Amino acid sequence: MPTATDSAQNETTCSGTGAAAPATPSGPFRSYDTQGYFDEMLDPSGGPRPHYARFAQRLTGMSRTEFEAKRRAVDLAFMRQGITFNVYGDSRGTERIFPFDLVPRIIPAAEWAYLETGLIQRITALNLFLHDIYHDQHIIRDGTIPAEYVFSAKHFRREFVNFPVPRDIYIHICGTDIIRDAAGKYLVLEDNGRCPSGVSYVLENRRAIKRTFPESFEENGVRPVEHYPAELLKLLKYIAPAGIADPTVVLLTPGAFNSAYFEHTYLARQMGIEIVEGRDLLVRDQHVYMRTTKGLQPVHVIYRRIDDDFIDPLVFRHDSALGVPGLINAYRAGHVSLANSVGTGVADDKVMYCFVPRMIKYYLDQEPILPNVPTYLASEEADRRYIVEHLPELVVKAANEAGGYGMLMGPQAAAAEREEFRRRIEAEPRNYIAQPVVRLSRHPTGHEDGFAGRHVDLRPFILYGEKTVVVPGGLTRVALRPGSLVVNSSQGGGSKDTWVLYGSE
Amino acid sequence: MLSRVAHNLFWMSRHIERAENTARLVDVNLQLLLDVHNLNDRTVAAYWLPVVQSTGDEELFLQLHTKATGRTVTEFLVFQPLNPNSIVSCIAQARENARTVRDQLTLEVWEALNRLYLMLQSPRARELWRESPQEFFDEIKSGSLHLQGLTDATVVRNEGWYFVQTARFLERADKTSRLLDLRHASVPARGAPAGAEPSQTDALAWSAVLRSCSAWDAYKALHGAEVQPALVAEFLLLSEGFPRSVRFCVQQLNLALRGISGVAENRFGNEAERLCGRLLAELQFSTAADVFDCGLHAYVDQLQAKLNAIGEALFQTYILQAFRLQSDDELRQQEEQQQQ
C-alpha cells in the first residue's frame, strides 16, 4: 500500500508544481472554477498546491456519497454534543450548529512561521501601546498618534489611567483576523482584544476531523492544537495577584443565553475551573468571593467573557445585571486579576487599527511583518472626500462594531443604502473607516454537487503571558453563501479545521 | 460547589426522574384500559381524571381540555408545552439545567440527555407515539435509566453527585406516594380495607398501580398474584428492599443528604437532615395498620407534606443564601448583548 500511495502522490505533486500540468484537472475538481481568485488549495493551472497534494489525493479516492456520509455524521455528532451557538431574536432559544466544512485549510510550515512572527510582533506592540496610553502617553505626546483619536475611542477607560495592571499585560488573549488578497498576500483585517471567541471550535473541529480522516491526519504531519486550554490556564495563573500560591481561577460568563455560551462551558471544563455568572460572585472588603454550598470562597483570577460596560454596575453601566458590584474596586486594590484587562477595547477600535503599523515602528523599531489592509479614516478631511466619492468600491465599517454588523459592502449595496451610509459618515466621521474591497482568497468547500470555491479568513489565537503562544492554525471561517465575503457565524458563515504542517508538503 | 450549580444539578435530576415516572404512569394506564369492558365517556373520565390528579396539574388540564380521555390525558402529560410537568417540558428543562452546568457533567451524561431532548423535539417523537405508544414510552424510560446508569458509572462521588441523588430519590418517593394515592377511592377513608377479594376492576386498577412503579414482579414474588390493596400499600410505602418504595427512597435520600454535608447518620447538621432522619425512622417503625388507621389518602397527604418540607429545607440551606432575585428578561437581554 505505501508504495502505491507514494507514487500517486508524486504524480499529483508534479502536476501541482506545474512540471507536467494536465490540461484539465481530474477527480473531484474537474469542474471547479477558481474564477481568478487566489485559491488556497489549487494553483492557477488547476492542480493542488504542494502542501495540499496528499489531501487532494485522499479526496480523489473518495466517492461523493462517501463524503456526504462523513459530513452528515459530523453534523449529527455536533448536534448531539450540543456544540451549538444561540440564535438571537428567537424566543424559543433556537440553537444551531456552526456549519463545519470537512475540507481542511492547510498551511505549510514556512508560511506559518511567517504568520506567527508577525502576530507576536503585533500583540507585543499592542500591549506596549495600551500600557503607554494608560500611563505616560509618549506616543501621543510625540505626535505619532493624534491624541483626539485615542481619547475619543469608545472603549478608552479614563478611570484606568495610571492603574498598574498585573504584569503590565493588557491583552492576554487575542484573536486576530487575517485574510489573503488576490495575490495570496496575508493581511491583518482586525484585532480582537476584548473577548475573542471561536477557539472552542478550533478544538472541536480538530476532534471531528481526526475521527473523519484519521489516515490523512497522520500522513500529512499536522501540528496539534490540544494544548490551548493548558496554555490558557498557565497564563491565567501567571497573572494572579502576588503572594497567592495556588490561585482560584474562574471563567465569568454572561450566561446560557449568550451566543458563545458553549465555548465558555467548554473552556472551563477543559481547564478544570469553575464557570461563574455575575450573581455567583460577591465582593467583601475588596476581595472577590463565590457563593458555594459550603459558604464563600475566595477568587483570585477571573477570565471574564463579559464586556467592560457590564462588568461592574457601580463603575460602568448601572443597569448591568450581569456584573459584580464592587469588582472593579477589588481589581484596583490588586486582590483579583482580570483577563483581558479593562480598557483593551481601544485597540479594537478600527481607527486605532489603522495606526498599528506606526505602533510597531514606534515601540519595537521594526518594520511591520504582517501588513494592514489600506484604510481610510473618515475623520481625515482628504480621506473622507475620497470615501464619499468612491463608496461603490469600498467597504465601510463602523469603528466599534463586531460580528459583521454596521457594515456597508459598497459594490453590492443599493444606492439608498450607500446614501444612508454617506449621511452617517458625514454626521459621525470618527465612527467610520473604509477599506478597498479585498478579493479574499477562496477555498474548495463541499456543497450539494461537489466542491466550490468559497471565501475564507483565518483567526489565530494568541496568548500573551510569561511567553507568547500562538496555537498553530486557528479558526478558518468560510462564507458559505456563494460570492459572499462575510464569514461571521451570525451572517451565514461556517468553519474549517486549520492544519499547520510540520513540513512544507 | 457553586450554589447555582447545585441548584441546577438538583433540578436536572429531578426533571429526568419526573419524566420517567410520568412515562410509566401513562404507559401502564393506556395498556390497562385495553382490559376494561363497557367503557363509556363517564367511566373513561372516572378512570383518567385521577391520573391527572396524581400529577397535581388538574386545574391546568381542565383549562385546556373539556374531557378526560386517553388521548387528551396523554397529550397533556406527554407533549403539552404549557404543562411544566409534561414529559417534553421536563426533558427540555432538564436539558436546560444541564446546559447551564455543562462543565460539571461528564460528556457521556450530557450527550445522552441531549439526545433524548433532540428525539422529543423532533417530528419522530409524535410519529413513534402514534405508531407504537409502548415503544415511545420505552424509549423515554430507557433514556432516563440510561442516564442514571451513566451517572452512576461515570460521575465522581462528589457533592454534585449527591445533589443528583437527593433530587432523584426525593422525586421518586413523592411520585410513588402519588401513584399509590391514585386508587385511594376504592379503599375506606379510615381503617383497613375489608379482607374480601377486591372486584375485578379494582384488582386491575391496583395492579396498574404496581406496574406504574415497576413493582409488579417484586410484589408477585412476595405475595403471589392476588392483588390486595392493603398489601400493595404496605409494599410501596414500607418495603425495605424495593428500590422504588417510599422507605427505600427516603433511606437513600438520607444517605445523599449526609453525603453532601458529611454529617453522621445519627446526627443532623441542618433542618433537611433532621426532617429526613425523622421521616426515615417513622417509616422504619411503621406497619400497614398504622397507615390504615390514619387512612391511606390522609397518610399519603402527610407524607407528601413531609417530603416537601425536606426539599424546602434543602433549598434554604444550600441554595437560597446565594440568590438575588432578578428579572429574567433583563438578564437575558444583557447576556445576548455581550460581543463575542
mmCIF file of C-alpha atoms in Angstrom, chain A residues 79-82 86 88-91 93 95 194-197 207 254-261 264-265 268-269 273-281 290-295 297 305-307 310 317 319-323 325 400-402, chain B residues 1-8 95-107 110-115 117-118 121 159 163 259-262 317-324 326-328 330-340:
data_model
loop_
_atom_site.group_PDB
_atom_site.id
_atom_site.type_symbol
_atom_site.label_atom_id
_atom_site.label_comp_id
_atom_site.label_asym_id
_atom_site.label_seq_id
_atom_site.Cartn_x
_atom_site.Cartn_y
_atom_site.Cartn_z
ATOM 1 C CA MET A 79 -25.784 18.441 17.276
ATOM 2 C CA ARG A 80 -25.693 15.576 19.787
ATOM 3 C CA GLN A 81 -22.812 17.060 21.676
ATOM 4 C CA GLY A 82 -24.629 20.383 21.755
ATOM 5 C CA ASN A 86 -27.631 30.551 20.146
ATOM 6 C CA TYR A 88 -30.655 35.761 18.888
ATOM 7 C CA GLY A 89 -34.108 37.161 18.445
ATOM 8 C CA ASP A 90 -35.671 33.733 18.679
ATOM 9 C CA SER A 91 -37.847 33.315 21.737
ATOM 10 C CA GLY A 93 -33.956 29.742 22.155
ATOM 11 C CA GLU A 95 -29.631 26.610 18.760
ATOM 12 C CA ARG A 194 -11.615 42.139 24.240
ATOM 13 C CA CYS A 195 -13.362 38.756 24.336
ATOM 14 C CA PRO A 196 -12.404 36.972 21.124
ATOM 15 C CA SER A 197 -14.393 33.792 20.667
ATOM 16 C CA ARG A 207 -11.599 16.367 17.172
ATOM 17 C CA PRO A 254 -22.779 36.370 30.776
ATOM 18 C CA GLY A 255 -24.927 33.217 30.978
ATOM 19 C CA ALA A 256 -26.593 30.489 28.981
ATOM 20 C CA PHE A 257 -28.276 32.859 26.525
ATOM 21 C CA ASN A 258 -25.027 34.285 25.231
ATOM 22 C CA SER A 259 -24.109 33.104 21.744
ATOM 23 C CA ALA A 260 -20.714 31.864 22.905
ATOM 24 C CA TYR A 261 -22.018 30.024 25.960
ATOM 25 C CA HIS A 264 -17.448 29.237 27.928
ATOM 26 C CA THR A 265 -18.503 25.907 29.399
ATOM 27 C CA ALA A 268 -13.973 25.975 31.798
ATOM 28 C CA ARG A 269 -14.296 22.210 31.615
ATOM 29 C CA ILE A 273 -12.083 25.703 36.596
ATOM 30 C CA GLU A 274 -15.472 26.941 37.766
ATOM 31 C CA ILE A 275 -17.686 28.791 35.325
ATOM 32 C CA VAL A 276 -19.495 31.527 37.200
ATOM 33 C CA GLU A 277 -22.151 34.105 36.460
ATOM 34 C CA GLY A 278 -22.089 37.566 37.970
ATOM 35 C CA ARG A 279 -24.665 36.559 40.572
ATOM 36 C CA ASP A 280 -22.363 33.763 41.803
ATOM 37 C CA LEU A 281 -19.767 36.307 42.877
ATOM 38 C CA MET A 290 -18.009 32.928 45.020
ATOM 39 C CA ARG A 291 -21.144 31.669 46.707
ATOM 40 C CA THR A 292 -20.899 27.945 47.228
ATOM 41 C CA THR A 293 -22.838 25.335 49.121
ATOM 42 C CA LYS A 294 -20.106 25.500 51.734
ATOM 43 C CA GLY A 295 -20.181 29.266 52.054
ATOM 44 C CA GLN A 297 -14.750 31.002 48.702
ATOM 45 C CA ARG A 305 -16.215 36.929 28.894
ATOM 46 C CA ILE A 306 -18.307 39.986 29.736
ATOM 47 C CA ASP A 307 -17.768 43.403 28.182
ATOM 48 C CA PHE A 310 -21.301 45.281 32.121
ATOM 49 C CA ARG A 317 -23.389 50.595 33.304
ATOM 50 C CA ASP A 319 -28.288 48.756 34.962
ATOM 51 C CA SER A 320 -25.978 45.780 34.417
ATOM 52 C CA ALA A 321 -27.490 42.630 35.881
ATOM 53 C CA LEU A 322 -24.564 40.518 34.737
ATOM 54 C CA GLY A 323 -21.758 42.163 36.600
ATOM 55 C CA PRO A 325 -20.872 45.200 42.219
ATOM 56 C CA ASN A 400 -16.647 49.793 17.149
ATOM 57 C CA GLU A 401 -18.934 47.076 15.866
ATOM 58 C CA ALA A 402 -18.210 43.376 15.613
ATOM 59 C CA MET B 1 -19.609 23.781 44.656
ATOM 60 C CA LEU B 2 -21.399 26.901 43.457
ATOM 61 C CA SER B 3 -24.899 27.105 44.882
ATOM 62 C CA ARG B 4 -26.289 27.842 41.450
ATOM 63 C CA VAL B 5 -24.605 24.728 40.096
ATOM 64 C CA ALA B 6 -26.018 22.588 42.917
ATOM 65 C CA HIS B 7 -29.439 24.030 42.193
ATOM 66 C CA ASN B 8 -29.221 23.164 38.502
ATOM 67 C CA ARG B 95 -31.557 19.753 29.372
ATOM 68 C CA GLU B 96 -31.579 23.493 30.036
ATOM 69 C CA ASN B 97 -30.442 22.856 33.616
ATOM 70 C CA ALA B 98 -27.707 20.637 32.242
ATOM 71 C CA ARG B 99 -26.671 23.201 29.667
ATOM 72 C CA THR B 100 -26.080 25.844 32.302
ATOM 73 C CA VAL B 101 -23.819 23.467 34.225
ATOM 74 C CA ARG B 102 -22.424 21.777 31.153
ATOM 75 C CA ASP B 103 -18.884 21.915 32.521
ATOM 76 C CA GLN B 104 -19.908 19.842 35.557
ATOM 77 C CA LEU B 105 -21.291 16.896 33.604
ATOM 78 C CA THR B 106 -19.401 14.098 32.003
ATOM 79 C CA LEU B 107 -19.526 14.037 28.231
ATOM 80 C CA TRP B 110 -24.569 15.343 28.593
ATOM 81 C CA GLU B 111 -24.756 13.574 25.243
ATOM 82 C CA ALA B 112 -27.342 11.069 26.443
ATOM 83 C CA LEU B 113 -29.569 13.823 27.816
ATOM 84 C CA ASN B 114 -29.128 15.958 24.730
ATOM 85 C CA ARG B 115 -30.026 13.003 22.551
ATOM 86 C CA TYR B 117 -34.089 16.015 24.219
ATOM 87 C CA LEU B 118 -33.479 16.119 20.474
ATOM 88 C CA GLN B 121 -38.194 17.793 19.888
ATOM 89 C CA GLU B 159 -21.068 16.940 46.171
ATOM 90 C CA PHE B 163 -27.274 16.570 44.864
ATOM 91 C CA GLY B 259 -23.024 12.746 51.567
ATOM 92 C CA ILE B 260 -23.364 16.483 50.906
ATOM 93 C CA SER B 261 -22.624 17.596 54.444
ATOM 94 C CA GLY B 262 -20.510 14.758 55.853
ATOM 95 C CA THR B 317 -29.656 25.550 53.476
ATOM 96 C CA TYR B 318 -27.648 25.256 50.298
ATOM 97 C CA ILE B 319 -29.170 27.383 47.583
ATOM 98 C CA LEU B 320 -31.215 30.315 48.746
ATOM 99 C CA GLN B 321 -28.470 32.242 50.509
ATOM 100 C CA ALA B 322 -26.771 32.661 47.150
ATOM 101 C CA PHE B 323 -29.530 34.150 45.063
ATOM 102 C CA ARG B 324 -30.703 37.630 44.412
ATOM 103 C CA GLN B 326 -33.535 39.245 39.070
ATOM 104 C CA SER B 327 -35.822 39.802 36.177
ATOM 105 C CA ASP B 328 -35.156 37.003 33.707
ATOM 106 C CA GLU B 330 -33.394 41.799 31.669
ATOM 107 C CA LEU B 331 -30.745 39.200 32.334
ATOM 108 C CA ARG B 332 -31.292 37.508 29.017
ATOM 109 C CA GLN B 333 -31.178 40.719 27.063
ATOM 110 C CA GLN B 334 -27.863 41.711 28.544
ATOM 111 C CA GLU B 335 -26.405 38.239 28.115
ATOM 112 C CA GLU B 336 -27.176 38.478 24.424
ATOM 113 C CA GLN B 337 -25.637 41.913 24.098
ATOM 114 C CA GLN B 338 -22.127 40.789 25.001
ATOM 115 C CA GLN B 339 -19.988 40.936 21.890
ATOM 116 C CA GLN B 340 -18.002 37.790 21.353
#
